Amino acid sequence: MMTPTAQDLAIDRILAAHRDEPGALLPILHDIQAELGHVPETVIPRVAHALNLSRAEVHGVISFYHDFRSAPVDRPVLKLCRSESCQARGSEALAATLAGETRVKVEPVYCLGLCSVGPNAMVGDAVHARLNPARLGALVEALA
Ligand code: FES
């Protein structure tokens, strides 16, 4: 019998924590990504089995939601809000300042729920509000 890896144990713990909840798939996938940084293809059969779903159903959910990654990201992810309120407050100009930036992976996100203090960005669970080019540049420097 093979010794379980740290990843196996983490998946076991996450499945045990959620498997009896209604709508457990999304919380399980979020926790797996939070723990591992991505949702590896190799966990799909285990998640499907635990929830009595097909592998295609689990894969379909992972591929539908842009937040889920199937491969690790080798740099910090900065999610810049591109929704209307942040656009009106200058998020497009901020995005332009990040063109060619290789130290962080810049992804769009559509409303972080803090529209009145935009433009906003999110790194991990932290929201960074009232961004301007200088504050965004300092954030990227801090992440690099
Ligand atoms: S539009 Fe950016 S936080 Fe709502």
mmCIF file with all atom_site columns, C-alpha atoms in Angstrom, residues 9-94:
data_model
loop_
_atom_site.group_PDB
_atom_site.id
_atom_site.type_symbol
_atom_site.label_atom_id
_atom_site.label_alt_id
_atom_site.label_comp_id
_atom_site.label_asym_id
_atom_site.label_entity_id
_atom_site.label_seq_id
_atom_site.pdbx_PDB_ins_code
_atom_site.Cartn_x
_atom_site.Cartn_y
_atom_site.Cartn_z
_atom_site.occupancy
_atom_site.B_iso_or_equiv
_atom_site.pdbx_formal_charge
_atom_site.auth_seq_id
_atom_site.auth_comp_id
_atom_site.auth_asym_id
_atom_site.auth_atom_id
_atom_site.pdbx_PDB_model_num
ATOM 1  C CA . LEU A 1 9  ? -4.300  14.028 2.947   1.00 0.00 ? 9  LEU A CA 1
ATOM 2  C CA . ALA A 1 10 ? -5.360  17.577 2.123   1.00 0.00 ? 10 ALA A CA 1
ATOM 3  C CA . ILE A 1 11 ? -7.912  16.329 -0.402  1.00 0.00 ? 11 ILE A CA 1
ATOM 4  C CA . ASP A 1 12 ? -9.216  13.782 2.117   1.00 0.00 ? 12 ASP A CA 1
ATOM 5  C CA . ARG A 1 13 ? -9.643  16.517 4.708   1.00 0.00 ? 13 ARG A CA 1
ATOM 6  C CA . ILE A 1 14 ? -11.421 18.848 2.271   1.00 0.00 ? 14 ILE A CA 1
ATOM 7  C CA . LEU A 1 15 ? -13.746 16.122 1.020   1.00 0.00 ? 15 LEU A CA 1
ATOM 8  C CA . ALA A 1 16 ? -14.597 15.069 4.574   1.00 0.00 ? 16 ALA A CA 1
ATOM 9  C CA . ALA A 1 17 ? -15.354 18.671 5.527   1.00 0.00 ? 17 ALA A CA 1
ATOM 10 C CA . HIS A 1 18 ? -17.823 19.272 2.689   1.00 0.00 ? 18 HIS A CA 1
ATOM 11 C CA . ARG A 1 19 ? -19.072 16.047 1.172   1.00 0.00 ? 19 ARG A CA 1
ATOM 12 C CA . ASP A 1 20 ? -22.379 16.009 3.083   1.00 0.00 ? 20 ASP A CA 1
ATOM 13 C CA . GLU A 1 21 ? -23.214 19.640 2.369   1.00 0.00 ? 21 GLU A CA 1
ATOM 14 C CA . PRO A 1 22 ? -25.753 20.492 -0.303  1.00 0.00 ? 22 PRO A CA 1
ATOM 15 C CA . GLY A 1 23 ? -23.910 21.987 -3.268  1.00 0.00 ? 23 GLY A CA 1
ATOM 16 C CA . ALA A 1 24 ? -20.581 20.737 -1.963  1.00 0.00 ? 24 ALA A CA 1
ATOM 17 C CA . LEU A 1 25 ? -18.745 20.800 -5.300  1.00 0.00 ? 25 LEU A CA 1
ATOM 18 C CA . LEU A 1 26 ? -17.886 24.519 -5.410  1.00 0.00 ? 26 LEU A CA 1
ATOM 19 C CA . PRO A 1 27 ? -16.691 24.757 -1.787  1.00 0.00 ? 27 PRO A CA 1
ATOM 20 C CA . ILE A 1 28 ? -14.579 21.644 -2.331  1.00 0.00 ? 28 ILE A CA 1
ATOM 21 C CA . LEU A 1 29 ? -13.015 23.043 -5.494  1.00 0.00 ? 29 LEU A CA 1
ATOM 22 C CA . HIS A 1 30 ? -12.375 26.419 -3.830  1.00 0.00 ? 30 HIS A CA 1
ATOM 23 C CA . ASP A 1 31 ? -10.714 24.749 -0.847  1.00 0.00 ? 31 ASP A CA 1
ATOM 24 C CA . ILE A 1 32 ? -8.589  22.542 -3.088  1.00 0.00 ? 32 ILE A CA 1
ATOM 25 C CA . GLN A 1 33 ? -7.421  25.571 -5.038  1.00 0.00 ? 33 GLN A CA 1
ATOM 26 C CA . ALA A 1 34 ? -6.750  27.513 -1.839  1.00 0.00 ? 34 ALA A CA 1
ATOM 27 C CA . GLU A 1 35 ? -4.706  24.594 -0.487  1.00 0.00 ? 35 GLU A CA 1
ATOM 28 C CA . LEU A 1 36 ? -2.827  23.591 -3.633  1.00 0.00 ? 36 LEU A CA 1
ATOM 29 C CA . GLY A 1 37 ? -2.897  26.777 -5.687  1.00 0.00 ? 37 GLY A CA 1
ATOM 30 C CA . HIS A 1 38 ? -4.799  24.992 -8.447  1.00 0.00 ? 38 HIS A CA 1
ATOM 31 C CA . VAL A 1 39 ? -7.178  22.098 -9.025  1.00 0.00 ? 39 VAL A CA 1
ATOM 32 C CA . PRO A 1 40 ? -5.083  19.311 -10.536 1.00 0.00 ? 40 PRO A CA 1
ATOM 33 C CA . GLU A 1 41 ? -6.697  17.026 -13.098 1.00 0.00 ? 41 GLU A CA 1
ATOM 34 C CA . THR A 1 42 ? -5.710  14.124 -10.880 1.00 0.00 ? 42 THR A CA 1
ATOM 35 C CA . VAL A 1 43 ? -8.188  15.117 -8.157  1.00 0.00 ? 43 VAL A CA 1
ATOM 36 C CA . ILE A 1 44 ? -11.208 15.090 -10.465 1.00 0.00 ? 44 ILE A CA 1
ATOM 37 C CA . PRO A 1 45 ? -11.894 11.340 -10.107 1.00 0.00 ? 45 PRO A CA 1
ATOM 38 C CA . ARG A 1 46 ? -11.697 11.557 -6.305  1.00 0.00 ? 46 ARG A CA 1
ATOM 39 C CA . VAL A 1 47 ? -14.021 14.545 -6.132  1.00 0.00 ? 47 VAL A CA 1
ATOM 40 C CA . ALA A 1 48 ? -16.438 12.945 -8.583  1.00 0.00 ? 48 ALA A CA 1
ATOM 41 C CA . HIS A 1 49 ? -16.478 9.701  -6.622  1.00 0.00 ? 49 HIS A CA 1
ATOM 42 C CA . ALA A 1 50 ? -16.973 11.468 -3.277  1.00 0.00 ? 50 ALA A CA 1
ATOM 43 C CA . LEU A 1 51 ? -19.957 13.429 -4.587  1.00 0.00 ? 51 LEU A CA 1
ATOM 44 C CA . ASN A 1 52 ? -21.393 10.682 -6.800  1.00 0.00 ? 52 ASN A CA 1
ATOM 45 C CA . LEU A 1 53 ? -20.901 12.835 -9.877  1.00 0.00 ? 53 LEU A CA 1
ATOM 46 C CA . SER A 1 54 ? -19.350 12.001 -13.218 1.00 0.00 ? 54 SER A CA 1
ATOM 47 C CA . ARG A 1 55 ? -15.833 13.170 -13.991 1.00 0.00 ? 55 ARG A CA 1
ATOM 48 C CA . ALA A 1 56 ? -17.322 15.186 -16.853 1.00 0.00 ? 56 ALA A CA 1
ATOM 49 C CA . GLU A 1 57 ? -19.598 17.051 -14.431 1.00 0.00 ? 57 GLU A CA 1
ATOM 50 C CA . VAL A 1 58 ? -16.687 18.002 -12.188 1.00 0.00 ? 58 VAL A CA 1
ATOM 51 C CA . HIS A 1 59 ? -14.508 18.937 -15.149 1.00 0.00 ? 59 HIS A CA 1
ATOM 52 C CA . GLY A 1 60 ? -17.369 21.010 -16.576 1.00 0.00 ? 60 GLY A CA 1
ATOM 53 C CA . VAL A 1 61 ? -17.627 23.088 -13.404 1.00 0.00 ? 61 VAL A CA 1
ATOM 54 C CA . ILE A 1 62 ? -13.863 23.624 -13.245 1.00 0.00 ? 62 ILE A CA 1
ATOM 55 C CA . SER A 1 63 ? -13.711 24.761 -16.842 1.00 0.00 ? 63 SER A CA 1
ATOM 56 C CA . PHE A 1 64 ? -16.842 26.960 -16.552 1.00 0.00 ? 64 PHE A CA 1
ATOM 57 C CA . TYR A 1 65 ? -15.512 29.116 -13.720 1.00 0.00 ? 65 TYR A CA 1
ATOM 58 C CA . HIS A 1 66 ? -12.490 31.178 -14.711 1.00 0.00 ? 66 HIS A CA 1
ATOM 59 C CA . ASP A 1 67 ? -11.260 31.294 -11.123 1.00 0.00 ? 67 ASP A CA 1
ATOM 60 C CA . PHE A 1 68 ? -10.307 27.613 -11.153 1.00 0.00 ? 68 PHE A CA 1
ATOM 61 C CA . ARG A 1 69 ? -6.878  26.752 -12.547 1.00 0.00 ? 69 ARG A CA 1
ATOM 62 C CA . SER A 1 70 ? -5.789  23.323 -13.636 1.00 0.00 ? 70 SER A CA 1
ATOM 63 C CA . ALA A 1 71 ? -2.099  24.219 -13.410 1.00 0.00 ? 71 ALA A CA 1
ATOM 64 C CA . PRO A 1 72 ? -0.132  26.161 -10.811 1.00 0.00 ? 72 PRO A CA 1
ATOM 65 C CA . VAL A 1 73 ? 0.697   29.807 -11.435 1.00 0.00 ? 73 VAL A CA 1
ATOM 66 C CA . ASP A 1 74 ? 4.355   30.690 -10.973 1.00 0.00 ? 74 ASP A CA 1
ATOM 67 C CA . ARG A 1 75 ? 3.780   34.295 -9.888  1.00 0.00 ? 75 ARG A CA 1
ATOM 68 C CA . PRO A 1 76 ? 1.294   36.281 -7.817  1.00 0.00 ? 76 PRO A CA 1
ATOM 69 C CA . VAL A 1 77 ? -2.123  36.809 -9.398  1.00 0.00 ? 77 VAL A CA 1
ATOM 70 C CA . LEU A 1 78 ? -3.459  40.355 -9.369  1.00 0.00 ? 78 LEU A CA 1
ATOM 71 C CA . LYS A 1 79 ? -7.146  40.549 -10.267 1.00 0.00 ? 79 LYS A CA 1
ATOM 72 C CA . LEU A 1 80 ? -7.984  44.014 -11.514 1.00 0.00 ? 80 LEU A CA 1
ATOM 73 C CA . CYS A 1 81 ? -11.660 44.941 -11.516 1.00 0.00 ? 81 CYS A CA 1
ATOM 74 C CA . ARG A 1 82 ? -12.823 45.795 -15.011 1.00 0.00 ? 82 ARG A CA 1
ATOM 75 C CA . SER A 1 83 ? -16.501 46.271 -14.258 1.00 0.00 ? 83 SER A CA 1
ATOM 76 C CA . GLU A 1 84 ? -18.403 49.498 -14.919 1.00 0.00 ? 84 GLU A CA 1
ATOM 77 C CA . SER A 1 85 ? -17.925 51.393 -11.674 1.00 0.00 ? 85 SER A CA 1
ATOM 78 C CA . CYS A 1 86 ? -14.191 50.739 -11.552 1.00 0.00 ? 86 CYS A CA 1
ATOM 79 C CA . GLN A 1 87 ? -13.961 51.553 -15.260 1.00 0.00 ? 87 GLN A CA 1
ATOM 80 C CA . ALA A 1 88 ? -15.568 54.912 -14.544 1.00 0.00 ? 88 ALA A CA 1
ATOM 81 C CA . ARG A 1 89 ? -12.924 55.459 -11.861 1.00 0.00 ? 89 ARG A CA 1
ATOM 82 C CA . GLY A 1 90 ? -9.978  54.685 -14.128 1.00 0.00 ? 90 GLY A CA 1
ATOM 83 C CA . SER A 1 91 ? -9.401  50.937 -14.159 1.00 0.00 ? 91 SER A CA 1
ATOM 84 C CA . GLU A 1 92 ? -8.744  50.919 -17.901 1.00 0.00 ? 92 GLU A CA 1
ATOM 85 C CA . ALA A 1 93 ? -5.878  53.382 -17.491 1.00 0.00 ? 93 ALA A CA 1
ATOM 86 C CA . LEU A 1 94 ? -4.564  51.295 -14.610 1.00 0.00 ? 94 LEU A CA 1
#
